[in-house]
Amino acid sequence: MITGTPKPIEEILEMVEPYDNIIVAGCHGCVTVCRVGGEKEVQVLASTLRLAREASGRKIEIKEVSLERQCDPEYVELMRPYVEDYQAVLSIACGAGIQFLAEKFTVTPLLPGINTGFLGVTERQGEWAERCQGCGDCVLHLTGGICPVTRCAKSLFHGPCGGSVRGICEIDKDVKCGWQLIVDRLKALDQMDNYGKLKPYKGWDSARHGGPRRILREDMI
Amino acid sequence: MLPCTGRIDEALLLKAFENGADGVMVVGCLEGDCHYVNGNIRARARVERVYAILEKIDIGPDRIRMYNLSAGEGSKFAAYANEFVEQILELGPSPINVARTTTAQATSQEEAA
Ligand code: SF4
Ligand code: SF4
């Protein structure tokens, strides 16, 4: 899922300062699962903003909505009938969802209520960790299911490097060396021959290095 | 009244303040004694989150508090309720109610003029 963290309330209050009526828009997708942008978070944020604004002497009117997904046009369109009745939309979906709203509703300012994080997993309730950088050319079959692009701080393809000490990465004592994890796992799977099969170089044109990406599935159009 | 404090969430607690409460007292069962295993522990975590929110938006964190009691401790409940009421009386009306009173006074003065 795409993860994120709430923006500090002070920052959000500053963003909404010019407005007297706004929409707070959540998303039932990833951000609901990582408890930062779902229906409950919409209620809490809207209440918080109303209380803060009323206490400061200038009330704000808020419409609370939660779309199934903010990254799909059919759900975004559901907001069209009323979006222009409000001065701004504060979205707590991921950056993709927020931008999609901005793209569809061109005369309404869009404000981000969360800081979007990464593609990751829930390690336990309240703790998420990065697992994939969407490089567009997956090598997990050769690396024991552990991503070298993400789990190695340097995204090396032939690690571990000299900074790996007893399984720990030199960048932080709490970060495991991704390559040590890969080698240990390959050994456990009896697949060390895969280590030699890694590509001589990885093309990064399918990653962010080639600019904003697009997936076109002719079979689905 | 809720069958378990585990049903309480941050939105409900904040709503109470929006509806004009000067303080909110959450009373749950004794820790370790929840019929739903950890409803009261979850409630405490949520109360703490609301405490932090109220602090940040200057409504005042001391306007919310969680107590734990067993169903048989009637006199303790009364003592806790009195203690909390004292605390809120000392704090005075919440900034929301202060703002509402000021607005209402301004409107009635305008109407009179
Ligand atoms: S808008 Fe973002 S958070 Fe919501 S479903 Fe789409 S990708 Fe996930
Ligand atoms: S190799 Fe690329 S696609 Fe595969 S998990 Fe790593 S970043 Fe994601």
PDB file of C-alpha atoms in Angstrom, chain A residues 1-206:
ATOM      1  CA  MET A   1       0.000   0.000   0.000  1.00  0.00           C
ATOM      2  CA  ILE A   2       0.905   3.662  -0.213  1.00  0.00           C
ATOM      3  CA  THR A   3       1.701   4.979   3.236  1.00  0.00           C
ATOM      4  CA  GLY A   4       1.659   8.439   4.717  1.00  0.00           C
ATOM      5  CA  THR A   5       1.699  10.518   7.877  1.00  0.00           C
ATOM      6  CA  PRO A   6      -0.637  13.315   8.941  1.00  0.00           C
ATOM      7  CA  LYS A   7       0.621  16.826   8.450  1.00  0.00           C
ATOM      8  CA  PRO A   8       0.959  18.807  11.704  1.00  0.00           C
ATOM      9  CA  ILE A   9      -2.351  20.479  12.527  1.00  0.00           C
ATOM     10  CA  GLU A  10      -0.627  23.886  12.701  1.00  0.00           C
ATOM     11  CA  GLU A  11       0.447  23.491   9.064  1.00  0.00           C
ATOM     12  CA  ILE A  12      -3.066  22.502   7.993  1.00  0.00           C
ATOM     13  CA  LEU A  13      -4.622  25.405   9.885  1.00  0.00           C
ATOM     14  CA  GLU A  14      -2.284  27.768   8.062  1.00  0.00           C
ATOM     15  CA  MET A  15      -3.284  26.220   4.716  1.00  0.00           C
ATOM     16  CA  VAL A  16      -6.999  26.602   5.348  1.00  0.00           C
ATOM     17  CA  GLU A  17      -6.655  30.073   6.893  1.00  0.00           C
ATOM     18  CA  PRO A  18      -7.960  31.943   3.805  1.00  0.00           C
ATOM     19  CA  TYR A  19     -11.134  29.833   3.564  1.00  0.00           C
ATOM     20  CA  ASP A  20     -14.530  29.871   5.265  1.00  0.00           C
ATOM     21  CA  ASN A  21     -15.901  26.660   3.768  1.00  0.00           C
ATOM     22  CA  ILE A  22     -13.996  23.636   2.540  1.00  0.00           C
ATOM     23  CA  ILE A  23     -14.361  19.951   1.762  1.00  0.00           C
ATOM     24  CA  VAL A  24     -12.255  17.468   3.710  1.00  0.00           C
ATOM     25  CA  ALA A  25     -11.893  14.469   1.406  1.00  0.00           C
ATOM     26  CA  GLY A  26     -10.686  11.046   2.464  1.00  0.00           C
ATOM     27  CA  CYS A  27     -10.092   7.854   0.519  1.00  0.00           C
ATOM     28  CA  HIS A  28     -11.134   4.284   1.341  1.00  0.00           C
ATOM     29  CA  GLY A  29      -7.966   2.873  -0.247  1.00  0.00           C
ATOM     30  CA  CYS A  30      -4.410   2.685   1.043  1.00  0.00           C
ATOM     31  CA  VAL A  31      -4.673   5.659   3.383  1.00  0.00           C
ATOM     32  CA  THR A  32      -7.573   4.056   5.249  1.00  0.00           C
ATOM     33  CA  VAL A  33      -5.455   0.988   5.913  1.00  0.00           C
ATOM     34  CA  CYS A  34      -2.510   3.003   7.206  1.00  0.00           C
ATOM     35  CA  ARG A  35      -4.931   5.089   9.305  1.00  0.00           C
ATOM     36  CA  VAL A  36      -4.091   8.472   7.876  1.00  0.00           C
ATOM     37  CA  GLY A  37      -6.813   9.342   5.381  1.00  0.00           C
ATOM     38  CA  GLY A  38      -9.947   7.234   5.814  1.00  0.00           C
ATOM     39  CA  GLU A  39     -13.445   8.111   6.924  1.00  0.00           C
ATOM     40  CA  LYS A  40     -12.494   8.232  10.606  1.00  0.00           C
ATOM     41  CA  GLU A  41      -9.547  10.489   9.950  1.00  0.00           C
ATOM     42  CA  VAL A  42     -11.828  12.788   7.934  1.00  0.00           C
ATOM     43  CA  GLN A  43     -14.166  13.081  10.947  1.00  0.00           C
ATOM     44  CA  VAL A  44     -11.320  13.757  13.366  1.00  0.00           C
ATOM     45  CA  LEU A  45      -9.609  16.293  11.124  1.00  0.00           C
ATOM     46  CA  ALA A  46     -12.860  18.103  10.332  1.00  0.00           C
ATOM     47  CA  SER A  47     -13.806  18.290  14.027  1.00  0.00           C
ATOM     48  CA  THR A  48     -10.333  19.484  14.960  1.00  0.00           C
ATOM     49  CA  LEU A  49     -10.392  22.219  12.332  1.00  0.00           C
ATOM     50  CA  ARG A  50     -13.893  23.353  13.302  1.00  0.00           C
ATOM     51  CA  LEU A  51     -12.933  23.519  16.979  1.00  0.00           C
ATOM     52  CA  ALA A  52      -9.673  25.347  16.337  1.00  0.00           C
ATOM     53  CA  ARG A  53     -11.296  27.853  14.019  1.00  0.00           C
ATOM     54  CA  GLU A  54     -14.312  28.517  16.209  1.00  0.00           C
ATOM     55  CA  ALA A  55     -12.090  29.008  19.253  1.00  0.00           C
ATOM     56  CA  SER A  56     -10.062  31.540  17.275  1.00  0.00           C
ATOM     57  CA  GLY A  57     -13.237  33.476  16.486  1.00  0.00           C
ATOM     58  CA  ARG A  58     -13.656  32.587  12.800  1.00  0.00           C
ATOM     59  CA  LYS A  59     -15.826  29.576  12.083  1.00  0.00           C
ATOM     60  CA  ILE A  60     -15.228  27.266   9.169  1.00  0.00           C
ATOM     61  CA  GLU A  61     -17.863  25.150   7.457  1.00  0.00           C
ATOM     62  CA  ILE A  62     -16.702  21.705   6.429  1.00  0.00           C
ATOM     63  CA  LYS A  63     -18.229  19.062   4.218  1.00  0.00           C
ATOM     64  CA  GLU A  64     -16.878  15.622   5.076  1.00  0.00           C
ATOM     65  CA  VAL A  65     -16.561  13.108   2.246  1.00  0.00           C
ATOM     66  CA  SER A  66     -14.750   9.833   1.691  1.00  0.00           C
ATOM     67  CA  LEU A  67     -14.366   8.468  -1.801  1.00  0.00           C
ATOM     68  CA  GLU A  68     -13.881   4.816  -2.583  1.00  0.00           C
ATOM     69  CA  ARG A  69     -10.622   5.832  -4.246  1.00  0.00           C
ATOM     70  CA  GLN A  70      -9.337   9.263  -5.183  1.00  0.00           C
ATOM     71  CA  CYS A  71      -7.176   7.792  -7.934  1.00  0.00           C
ATOM     72  CA  ASP A  72     -10.054   6.519 -10.100  1.00  0.00           C
ATOM     73  CA  PRO A  73     -12.175   8.847 -12.226  1.00  0.00           C
ATOM     74  CA  GLU A  74     -15.552   7.241 -11.546  1.00  0.00           C
ATOM     75  CA  TYR A  75     -15.275   7.973  -7.824  1.00  0.00           C
ATOM     76  CA  VAL A  76     -13.741  11.411  -8.244  1.00  0.00           C
ATOM     77  CA  GLU A  77     -16.637  12.430 -10.493  1.00  0.00           C
ATOM     78  CA  LEU A  78     -19.035  11.910  -7.579  1.00  0.00           C
ATOM     79  CA  MET A  79     -17.700  15.131  -6.075  1.00  0.00           C
ATOM     80  CA  ARG A  80     -18.346  17.212  -9.182  1.00  0.00           C
ATOM     81  CA  PRO A  81     -21.958  18.231  -8.378  1.00  0.00           C
ATOM     82  CA  TYR A  82     -20.944  20.108  -5.229  1.00  0.00           C
ATOM     83  CA  VAL A  83     -17.217  20.759  -5.388  1.00  0.00           C
ATOM     84  CA  GLU A  84     -17.620  24.319  -6.654  1.00  0.00           C
ATOM     85  CA  ASP A  85     -19.859  25.207  -3.709  1.00  0.00           C
ATOM     86  CA  TYR A  86     -16.718  25.138  -1.589  1.00  0.00           C
ATOM     87  CA  GLN A  87     -13.663  27.382  -1.610  1.00  0.00           C
ATOM     88  CA  ALA A  88     -11.069  24.593  -1.354  1.00  0.00           C
ATOM     89  CA  VAL A  89     -10.615  20.844  -0.941  1.00  0.00           C
ATOM     90  CA  LEU A  90      -8.337  19.478   1.756  1.00  0.00           C
ATOM     91  CA  SER A  91      -7.523  15.923   0.694  1.00  0.00           C
ATOM     92  CA  ILE A  92      -6.041  13.296   2.949  1.00  0.00           C
ATOM     93  CA  ALA A  93      -5.484  10.711   0.204  1.00  0.00           C
ATOM     94  CA  CYS A  94      -1.993  10.066  -1.118  1.00  0.00           C
ATOM     95  CA  GLY A  95      -0.256  12.528  -3.409  1.00  0.00           C
ATOM     96  CA  ALA A  96      -1.625  10.703  -6.461  1.00  0.00           C
ATOM     97  CA  GLY A  97      -5.207  11.051  -5.255  1.00  0.00           C
ATOM     98  CA  ILE A  98      -4.765  14.719  -4.351  1.00  0.00           C
ATOM     99  CA  GLN A  99      -3.311  15.495  -7.767  1.00  0.00           C
ATOM    100  CA  PHE A 100      -6.089  13.630  -9.511  1.00  0.00           C
ATOM    101  CA  LEU A 101      -8.668  15.812  -7.761  1.00  0.00           C
ATOM    102  CA  ALA A 102      -6.672  18.920  -8.695  1.00  0.00           C
ATOM    103  CA  GLU A 103      -6.581  17.767 -12.302  1.00  0.00           C
ATOM    104  CA  LYS A 104     -10.323  17.132 -12.462  1.00  0.00           C
ATOM    105  CA  PHE A 105     -11.518  20.190 -10.543  1.00  0.00           C
ATOM    106  CA  THR A 106      -9.548  22.951 -12.170  1.00  0.00           C
ATOM    107  CA  VAL A 107     -11.042  26.003 -10.467  1.00  0.00           C
ATOM    108  CA  THR A 108     -10.844  24.710  -6.885  1.00  0.00           C
ATOM    109  CA  PRO A 109      -7.600  24.895  -4.874  1.00  0.00           C
ATOM    110  CA  LEU A 110      -6.446  21.487  -3.569  1.00  0.00           C
ATOM    111  CA  LEU A 111      -4.615  21.248  -0.251  1.00  0.00           C
ATOM    112  CA  PRO A 112      -2.637  18.224   1.004  1.00  0.00           C
ATOM    113  CA  GLY A 113      -3.543  17.109   4.515  1.00  0.00           C
ATOM    114  CA  ILE A 114      -0.981  14.320   4.705  1.00  0.00           C
ATOM    115  CA  ASN A 115       2.633  13.736   3.779  1.00  0.00           C
ATOM    116  CA  THR A 116       2.704  10.763   1.430  1.00  0.00           C
ATOM    117  CA  GLY A 117       5.354   8.235   2.298  1.00  0.00           C
ATOM    118  CA  PHE A 118       6.246   5.093   0.400  1.00  0.00           C
ATOM    119  CA  LEU A 119       5.085   1.738  -0.995  1.00  0.00           C
ATOM    120  CA  GLY A 120       5.234  -0.481   2.012  1.00  0.00           C
ATOM    121  CA  VAL A 121       3.813  -3.060   4.357  1.00  0.00           C
ATOM    122  CA  THR A 122       2.291  -3.051   7.842  1.00  0.00           C
ATOM    123  CA  GLU A 123       4.906  -4.728  10.044  1.00  0.00           C
ATOM    124  CA  ARG A 124       2.596  -4.428  13.060  1.00  0.00           C
ATOM    125  CA  GLN A 125      -0.203  -2.066  14.026  1.00  0.00           C
ATOM    126  CA  GLY A 126       1.255   1.417  13.873  1.00  0.00           C
ATOM    127  CA  GLU A 127       4.470   0.466  12.085  1.00  0.00           C
ATOM    128  CA  TRP A 128       4.989   0.504   8.338  1.00  0.00           C
ATOM    129  CA  ALA A 129       8.125  -0.149   6.325  1.00  0.00           C
ATOM    130  CA  GLU A 130       9.179   0.452   2.743  1.00  0.00           C
ATOM    131  CA  ARG A 131       9.426  -2.527   0.418  1.00  0.00           C
ATOM    132  CA  CYS A 132       9.287  -1.399  -3.228  1.00  0.00           C
ATOM    133  CA  GLN A 133      10.347   1.659  -5.184  1.00  0.00           C
ATOM    134  CA  GLY A 134       8.375   0.760  -8.288  1.00  0.00           C
ATOM    135  CA  CYS A 135      11.502   0.457 -10.428  1.00  0.00           C
ATOM    136  CA  GLY A 136       9.522  -1.052 -13.290  1.00  0.00           C
ATOM    137  CA  ASP A 137      11.864  -4.019 -13.812  1.00  0.00           C
ATOM    138  CA  CYS A 138      11.407  -6.399 -10.906  1.00  0.00           C
ATOM    139  CA  VAL A 139      14.243  -8.758  -9.911  1.00  0.00           C
ATOM    140  CA  LEU A 140      12.705 -10.365  -6.831  1.00  0.00           C
ATOM    141  CA  HIS A 141      12.917 -13.853  -8.423  1.00  0.00           C
ATOM    142  CA  LEU A 142      16.707 -13.557  -8.338  1.00  0.00           C
ATOM    143  CA  THR A 143      17.042 -12.018  -4.916  1.00  0.00           C
ATOM    144  CA  GLY A 144      15.100 -14.360  -2.677  1.00  0.00           C
ATOM    145  CA  GLY A 145      12.066 -12.081  -2.689  1.00  0.00           C
ATOM    146  CA  ILE A 146      13.968  -9.205  -1.072  1.00  0.00           C
ATOM    147  CA  CYS A 147      14.263  -5.986  -3.054  1.00  0.00           C
ATOM    148  CA  PRO A 148      17.811  -4.699  -3.519  1.00  0.00           C
ATOM    149  CA  VAL A 149      16.567  -1.363  -4.867  1.00  0.00           C
ATOM    150  CA  THR A 150      14.647  -0.649  -1.668  1.00  0.00           C
ATOM    151  CA  ARG A 151      16.296  -2.632   1.075  1.00  0.00           C
ATOM    152  CA  CYS A 152      19.871  -1.677   0.154  1.00  0.00           C
ATOM    153  CA  ALA A 153      20.417   1.962   1.143  1.00  0.00           C
ATOM    154  CA  LYS A 154      22.523   2.435  -1.991  1.00  0.00           C
ATOM    155  CA  SER A 155      20.272   0.353  -4.266  1.00  0.00           C
ATOM    156  CA  LEU A 156      23.318  -1.760  -5.152  1.00  0.00           C
ATOM    157  CA  PHE A 157      22.950  -4.765  -7.393  1.00  0.00           C
ATOM    158  CA  HIS A 158      25.993  -6.684  -6.210  1.00  0.00           C
ATOM    159  CA  GLY A 159      26.104  -6.168  -2.459  1.00  0.00           C
ATOM    160  CA  PRO A 160      26.821  -6.346   0.359  1.00  0.00           C
ATOM    161  CA  CYS A 161      29.192  -3.388   0.262  1.00  0.00           C
ATOM    162  CA  GLY A 162      32.007  -2.648   2.722  1.00  0.00           C
ATOM    163  CA  GLY A 163      29.604  -0.747   4.972  1.00  0.00           C
ATOM    164  CA  SER A 164      27.800  -3.938   5.973  1.00  0.00           C
ATOM    165  CA  VAL A 165      28.817  -5.076   9.443  1.00  0.00           C
ATOM    166  CA  ARG A 166      27.292  -8.186  11.029  1.00  0.00           C
ATOM    167  CA  GLY A 167      24.123  -7.757   8.996  1.00  0.00           C
ATOM    168  CA  ILE A 168      23.691  -4.065   9.784  1.00  0.00           C
ATOM    169  CA  CYS A 169      23.886  -1.233   7.258  1.00  0.00           C
ATOM    170  CA  GLU A 170      26.362   1.563   7.882  1.00  0.00           C
ATOM    171  CA  ILE A 171      23.657   4.228   7.580  1.00  0.00           C
ATOM    172  CA  ASP A 172      21.885   3.314  10.819  1.00  0.00           C
ATOM    173  CA  LYS A 173      22.236   0.682  13.510  1.00  0.00           C
ATOM    174  CA  ASP A 174      18.527  -0.087  13.184  1.00  0.00           C
ATOM    175  CA  VAL A 175      18.673  -0.758   9.450  1.00  0.00           C
ATOM    176  CA  LYS A 176      19.422  -4.291   8.350  1.00  0.00           C
ATOM    177  CA  CYS A 177      21.769  -4.693   5.389  1.00  0.00           C
ATOM    178  CA  GLY A 178      19.460  -5.542   2.485  1.00  0.00           C
ATOM    179  CA  TRP A 179      22.145  -7.538   0.763  1.00  0.00           C
ATOM    180  CA  GLN A 180      22.933  -9.587   3.825  1.00  0.00           C
ATOM    181  CA  LEU A 181      19.211 -10.405   3.977  1.00  0.00           C
ATOM    182  CA  ILE A 182      19.289 -11.404   0.301  1.00  0.00           C
ATOM    183  CA  VAL A 183      22.340 -13.624   0.653  1.00  0.00           C
ATOM    184  CA  ASP A 184      20.991 -15.297   3.799  1.00  0.00           C
ATOM    185  CA  ARG A 185      17.701 -15.953   2.087  1.00  0.00           C
ATOM    186  CA  LEU A 186      19.309 -17.280  -1.112  1.00  0.00           C
ATOM    187  CA  LYS A 187      21.376 -19.664   1.001  1.00  0.00           C
ATOM    188  CA  ALA A 188      18.281 -20.819   2.889  1.00  0.00           C
ATOM    189  CA  LEU A 189      16.497 -21.420  -0.426  1.00  0.00           C
ATOM    190  CA  ASP A 190      19.586 -23.108  -1.883  1.00  0.00           C
ATOM    191  CA  GLN A 191      19.520 -20.561  -4.688  1.00  0.00           C
ATOM    192  CA  MET A 192      22.964 -18.985  -4.390  1.00  0.00           C
ATOM    193  CA  ASP A 193      23.416 -19.561  -8.111  1.00  0.00           C
ATOM    194  CA  ASN A 194      20.909 -16.737  -8.607  1.00  0.00           C
ATOM    195  CA  TYR A 195      23.434 -14.363  -7.081  1.00  0.00           C
ATOM    196  CA  GLY A 196      25.593 -14.765 -10.191  1.00  0.00           C
ATOM    197  CA  LYS A 197      22.621 -14.352 -12.521  1.00  0.00           C
ATOM    198  CA  LEU A 198      21.939 -10.788 -11.568  1.00  0.00           C
ATOM    199  CA  LYS A 199      22.007  -8.585 -14.590  1.00  0.00           C
ATOM    200  CA  PRO A 200      25.389  -7.041 -15.421  1.00  0.00           C
ATOM    201  CA  TYR A 201      23.662  -3.705 -15.128  1.00  0.00           C
ATOM    202  CA  LYS A 202      20.152  -2.603 -14.419  1.00  0.00           C
ATOM    203  CA  GLY A 203      18.415  -0.323 -16.841  1.00  0.00           C
ATOM    204  CA  TRP A 204      16.877   2.504 -14.876  1.00  0.00           C
ATOM    205  CA  ASP A 205      14.853   3.933 -17.738  1.00  0.00           C
ATOM    206  CA  SER A 206      11.772   2.121 -16.431  1.00  0.00           C
TER     207      SER A 206
END
